[in-house]
PDB file of C-alpha atoms in Angstrom:
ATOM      1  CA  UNK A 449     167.985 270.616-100.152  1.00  0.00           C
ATOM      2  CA  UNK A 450     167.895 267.132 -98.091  1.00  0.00           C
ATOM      3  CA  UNK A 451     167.753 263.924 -99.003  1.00  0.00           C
ATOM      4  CA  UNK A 452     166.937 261.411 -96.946  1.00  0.00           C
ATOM      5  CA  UNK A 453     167.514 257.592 -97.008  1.00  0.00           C
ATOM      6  CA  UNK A 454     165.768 255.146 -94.759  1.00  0.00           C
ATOM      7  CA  UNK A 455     167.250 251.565 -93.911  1.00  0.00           C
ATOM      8  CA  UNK A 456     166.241 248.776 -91.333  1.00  0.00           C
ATOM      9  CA  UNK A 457     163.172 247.463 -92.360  1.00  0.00           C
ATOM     10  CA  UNK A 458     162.181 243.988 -92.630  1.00  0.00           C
ATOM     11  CA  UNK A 459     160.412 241.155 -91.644  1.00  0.00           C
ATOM     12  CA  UNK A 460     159.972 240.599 -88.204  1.00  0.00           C
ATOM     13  CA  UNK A 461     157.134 238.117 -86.274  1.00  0.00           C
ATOM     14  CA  UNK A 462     154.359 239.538 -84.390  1.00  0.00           C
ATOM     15  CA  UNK A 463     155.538 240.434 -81.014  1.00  0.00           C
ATOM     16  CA  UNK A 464     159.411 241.145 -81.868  1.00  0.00           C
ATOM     17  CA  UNK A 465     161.189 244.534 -82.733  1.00  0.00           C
ATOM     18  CA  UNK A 466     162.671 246.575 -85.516  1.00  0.00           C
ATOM     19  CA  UNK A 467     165.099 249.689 -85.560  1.00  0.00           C
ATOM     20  CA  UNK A 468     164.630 251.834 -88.584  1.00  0.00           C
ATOM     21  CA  UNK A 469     166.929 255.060 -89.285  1.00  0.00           C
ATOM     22  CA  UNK A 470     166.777 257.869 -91.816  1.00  0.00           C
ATOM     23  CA  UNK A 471     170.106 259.288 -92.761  1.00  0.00           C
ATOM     24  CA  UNK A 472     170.180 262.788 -94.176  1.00  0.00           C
ATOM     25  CA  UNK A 473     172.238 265.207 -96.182  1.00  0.00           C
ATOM     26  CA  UNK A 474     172.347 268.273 -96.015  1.00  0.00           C
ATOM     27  CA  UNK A 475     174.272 270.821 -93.069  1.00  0.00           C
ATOM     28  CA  UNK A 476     170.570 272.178 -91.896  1.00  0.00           C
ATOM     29  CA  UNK A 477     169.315 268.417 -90.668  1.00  0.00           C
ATOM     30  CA  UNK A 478     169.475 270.279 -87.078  1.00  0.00           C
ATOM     31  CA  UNK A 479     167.040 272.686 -87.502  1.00  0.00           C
ATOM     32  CA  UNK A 480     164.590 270.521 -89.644  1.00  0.00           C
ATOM     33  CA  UNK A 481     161.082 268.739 -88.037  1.00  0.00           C
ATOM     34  CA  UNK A 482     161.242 265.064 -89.001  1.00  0.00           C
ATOM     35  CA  UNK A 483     158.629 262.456 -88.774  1.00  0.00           C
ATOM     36  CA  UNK A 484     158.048 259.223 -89.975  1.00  0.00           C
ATOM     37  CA  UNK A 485     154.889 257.997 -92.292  1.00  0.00           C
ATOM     38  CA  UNK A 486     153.453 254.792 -93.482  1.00  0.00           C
ATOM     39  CA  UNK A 487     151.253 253.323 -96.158  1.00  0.00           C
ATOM     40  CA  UNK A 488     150.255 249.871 -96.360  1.00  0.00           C
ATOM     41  CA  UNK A 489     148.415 248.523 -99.708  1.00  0.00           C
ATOM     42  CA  UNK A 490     145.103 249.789-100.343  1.00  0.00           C
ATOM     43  CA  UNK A 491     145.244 252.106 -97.676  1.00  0.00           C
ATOM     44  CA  UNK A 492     146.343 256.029 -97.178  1.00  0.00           C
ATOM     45  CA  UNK A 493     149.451 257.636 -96.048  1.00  0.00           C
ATOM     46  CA  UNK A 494     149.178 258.026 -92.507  1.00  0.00           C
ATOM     47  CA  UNK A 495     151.485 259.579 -89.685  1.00  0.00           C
ATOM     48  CA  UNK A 496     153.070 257.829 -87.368  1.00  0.00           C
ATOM     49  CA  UNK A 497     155.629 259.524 -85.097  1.00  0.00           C
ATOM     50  CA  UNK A 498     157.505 263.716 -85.360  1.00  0.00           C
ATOM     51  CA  UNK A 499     159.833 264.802 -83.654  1.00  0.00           C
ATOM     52  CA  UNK A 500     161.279 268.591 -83.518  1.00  0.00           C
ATOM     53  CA  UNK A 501     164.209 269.917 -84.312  1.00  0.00           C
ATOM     54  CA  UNK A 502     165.751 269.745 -80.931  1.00  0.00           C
ATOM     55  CA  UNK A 503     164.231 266.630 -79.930  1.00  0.00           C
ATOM     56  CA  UNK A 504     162.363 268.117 -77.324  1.00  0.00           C
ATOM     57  CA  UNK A 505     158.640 267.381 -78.644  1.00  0.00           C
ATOM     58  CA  UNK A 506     157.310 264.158 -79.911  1.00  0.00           C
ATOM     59  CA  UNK A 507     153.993 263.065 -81.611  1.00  0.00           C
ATOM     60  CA  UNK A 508     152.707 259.830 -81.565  1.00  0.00           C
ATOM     61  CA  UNK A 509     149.744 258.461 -83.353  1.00  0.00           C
ATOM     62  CA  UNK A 510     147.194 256.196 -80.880  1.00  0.00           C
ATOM     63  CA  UNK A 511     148.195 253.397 -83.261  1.00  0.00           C
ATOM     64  CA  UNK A 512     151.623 253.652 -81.849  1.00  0.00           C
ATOM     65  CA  UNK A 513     151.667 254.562 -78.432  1.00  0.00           C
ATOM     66  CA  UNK A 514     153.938 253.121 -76.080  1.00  0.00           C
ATOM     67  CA  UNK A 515     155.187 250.603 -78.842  1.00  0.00           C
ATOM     68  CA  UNK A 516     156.876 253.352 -81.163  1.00  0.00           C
ATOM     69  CA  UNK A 517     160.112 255.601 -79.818  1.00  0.00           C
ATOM     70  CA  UNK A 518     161.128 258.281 -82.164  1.00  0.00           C
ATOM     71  CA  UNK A 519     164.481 260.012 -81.646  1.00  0.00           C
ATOM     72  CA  UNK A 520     167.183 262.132 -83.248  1.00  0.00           C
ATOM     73  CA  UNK A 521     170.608 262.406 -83.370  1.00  0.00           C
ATOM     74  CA  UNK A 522     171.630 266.072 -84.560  1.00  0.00           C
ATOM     75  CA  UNK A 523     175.288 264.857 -84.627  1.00  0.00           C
ATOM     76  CA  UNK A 524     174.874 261.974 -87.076  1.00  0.00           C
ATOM     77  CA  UNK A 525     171.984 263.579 -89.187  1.00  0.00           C
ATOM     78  CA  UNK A 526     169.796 260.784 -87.957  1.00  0.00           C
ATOM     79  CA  UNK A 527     166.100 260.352 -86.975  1.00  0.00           C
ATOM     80  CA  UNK A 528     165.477 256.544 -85.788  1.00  0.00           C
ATOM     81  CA  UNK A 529     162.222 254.763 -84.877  1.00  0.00           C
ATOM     82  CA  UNK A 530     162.099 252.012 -82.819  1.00  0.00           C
ATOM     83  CA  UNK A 531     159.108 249.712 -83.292  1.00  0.00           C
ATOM     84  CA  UNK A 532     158.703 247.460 -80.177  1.00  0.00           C
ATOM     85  CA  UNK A 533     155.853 244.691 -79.966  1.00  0.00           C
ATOM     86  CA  UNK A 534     154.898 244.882 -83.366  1.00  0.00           C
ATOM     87  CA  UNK A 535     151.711 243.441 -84.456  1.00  0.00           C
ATOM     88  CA  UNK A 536     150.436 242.435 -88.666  1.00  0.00           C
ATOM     89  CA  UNK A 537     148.604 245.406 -88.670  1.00  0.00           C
ATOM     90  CA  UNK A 538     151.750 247.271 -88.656  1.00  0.00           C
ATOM     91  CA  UNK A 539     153.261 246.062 -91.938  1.00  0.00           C
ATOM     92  CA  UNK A 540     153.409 249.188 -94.502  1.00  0.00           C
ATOM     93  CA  UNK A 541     156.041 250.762 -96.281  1.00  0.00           C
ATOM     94  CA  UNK A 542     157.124 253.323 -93.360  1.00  0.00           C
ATOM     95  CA  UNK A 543     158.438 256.386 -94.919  1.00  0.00           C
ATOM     96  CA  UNK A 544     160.858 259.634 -93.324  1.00  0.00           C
ATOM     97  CA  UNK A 545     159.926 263.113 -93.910  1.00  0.00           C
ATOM     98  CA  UNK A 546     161.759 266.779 -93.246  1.00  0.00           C
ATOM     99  CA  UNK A 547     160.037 269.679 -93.229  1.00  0.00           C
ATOM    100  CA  UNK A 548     161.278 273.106 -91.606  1.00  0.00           C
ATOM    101  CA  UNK A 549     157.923 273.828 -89.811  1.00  0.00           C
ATOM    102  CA  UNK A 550     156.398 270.786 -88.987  1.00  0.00           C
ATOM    103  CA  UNK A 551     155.318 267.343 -91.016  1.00  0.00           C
ATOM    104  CA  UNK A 552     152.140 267.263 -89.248  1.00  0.00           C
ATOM    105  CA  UNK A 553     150.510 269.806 -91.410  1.00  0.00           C
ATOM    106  CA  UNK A 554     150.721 270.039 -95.235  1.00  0.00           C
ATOM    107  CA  UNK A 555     152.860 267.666 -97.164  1.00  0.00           C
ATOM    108  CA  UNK A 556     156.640 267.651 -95.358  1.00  0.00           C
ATOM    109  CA  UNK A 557     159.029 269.487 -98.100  1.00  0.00           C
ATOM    110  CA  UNK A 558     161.368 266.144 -98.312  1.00  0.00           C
ATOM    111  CA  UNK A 559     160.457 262.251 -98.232  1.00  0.00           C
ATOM    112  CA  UNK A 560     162.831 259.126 -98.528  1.00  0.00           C
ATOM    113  CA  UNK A 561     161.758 256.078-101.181  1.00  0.00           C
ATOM    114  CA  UNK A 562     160.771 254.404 -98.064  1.00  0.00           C
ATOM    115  CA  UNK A 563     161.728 250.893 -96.352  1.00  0.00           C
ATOM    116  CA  UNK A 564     159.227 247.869 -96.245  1.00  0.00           C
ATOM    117  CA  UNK A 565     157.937 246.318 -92.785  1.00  0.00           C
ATOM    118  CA  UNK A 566     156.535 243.514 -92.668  1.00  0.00           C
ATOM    119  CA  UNK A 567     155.009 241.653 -89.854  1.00  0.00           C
ATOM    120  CA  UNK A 568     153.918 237.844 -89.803  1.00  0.00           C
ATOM    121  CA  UNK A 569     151.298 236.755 -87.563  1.00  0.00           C
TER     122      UNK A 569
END
C-alpha cells in the first residue's frame, strides 16, 4: 500500500514558477514508477511527466518540455515537479501517481487527492 500526498500548488502569474512535491508512505517508494497527471475543468486526465524508480528515465509530455523537471528523492520518499515559465493553459488540478510498472500505461495502482494550479494571465 502507498499513499501519497501532494502539496505546493497555487497561484502563480504567467511567466513565474511553482515547486510541487508528493510525499509517500510506504517502505517500497524506491522501487515504485511515479508520474505526475493533470485535469483541468471540462477537460481529460492527461500525463504530464514519469519518472522511474531509480530516476534514471524521464517522460515528458510536448506540453511540458523544457518548462517541467521531474525528480525523485528515494531517501525522503519524494517525487517533485518543478514547473518553470508557466503559462494559463497550465492551470489544472495536477495529480501524483505510483505504479510498480509504469504510470504511462493503464491506470497507475495509487493517486493523491491532488493540488490546484492556477495560472493568471
Amino acid at each position: 500500500q502507498v499513499r501519497l500526498v501532494e502539496s505546493g500548488g497555487g497561484l502563480v502569474q504567467a511567466g513565474g514558477s511553482l515547486r510541487l512535491s508528493c510525499a509517500a508512505s510506504g517502505r517500497t517508494f524506491s522501487s515504485y514508477a511515479m508520474g505526475w497527471f493533470r485535469q483541468a475543468p471540462g477537460k481529460e486526465r492527461e500525463s504530464v511527466a514519469a519518472i522511474t524508480w531509480s530516476g534514471g528515465n524521464t517522460y515528458y509530455a510536448d506540453s511540458v518540455k523544457g518548462r517541467f523537471t521531474i525528480s525523485r528523492d528515494n531517501a525522503k520518499n519524494t517525487v517533485y515537479l518543478q514547473m518553470n515559465s508557466l503559462k494559463p493553459e497550465d492551470t489544472a488540478v495536477y495529480y501524483c501517481a505510483a505504479d510498480p510498472v509504469t504510470v504511462l500505461r493503464g491506470a497507475p495502482d495509487y493517486w493523491g487527492q491532488g493540488t490546484q494550479v492556477t495560472v493568471s494571465s
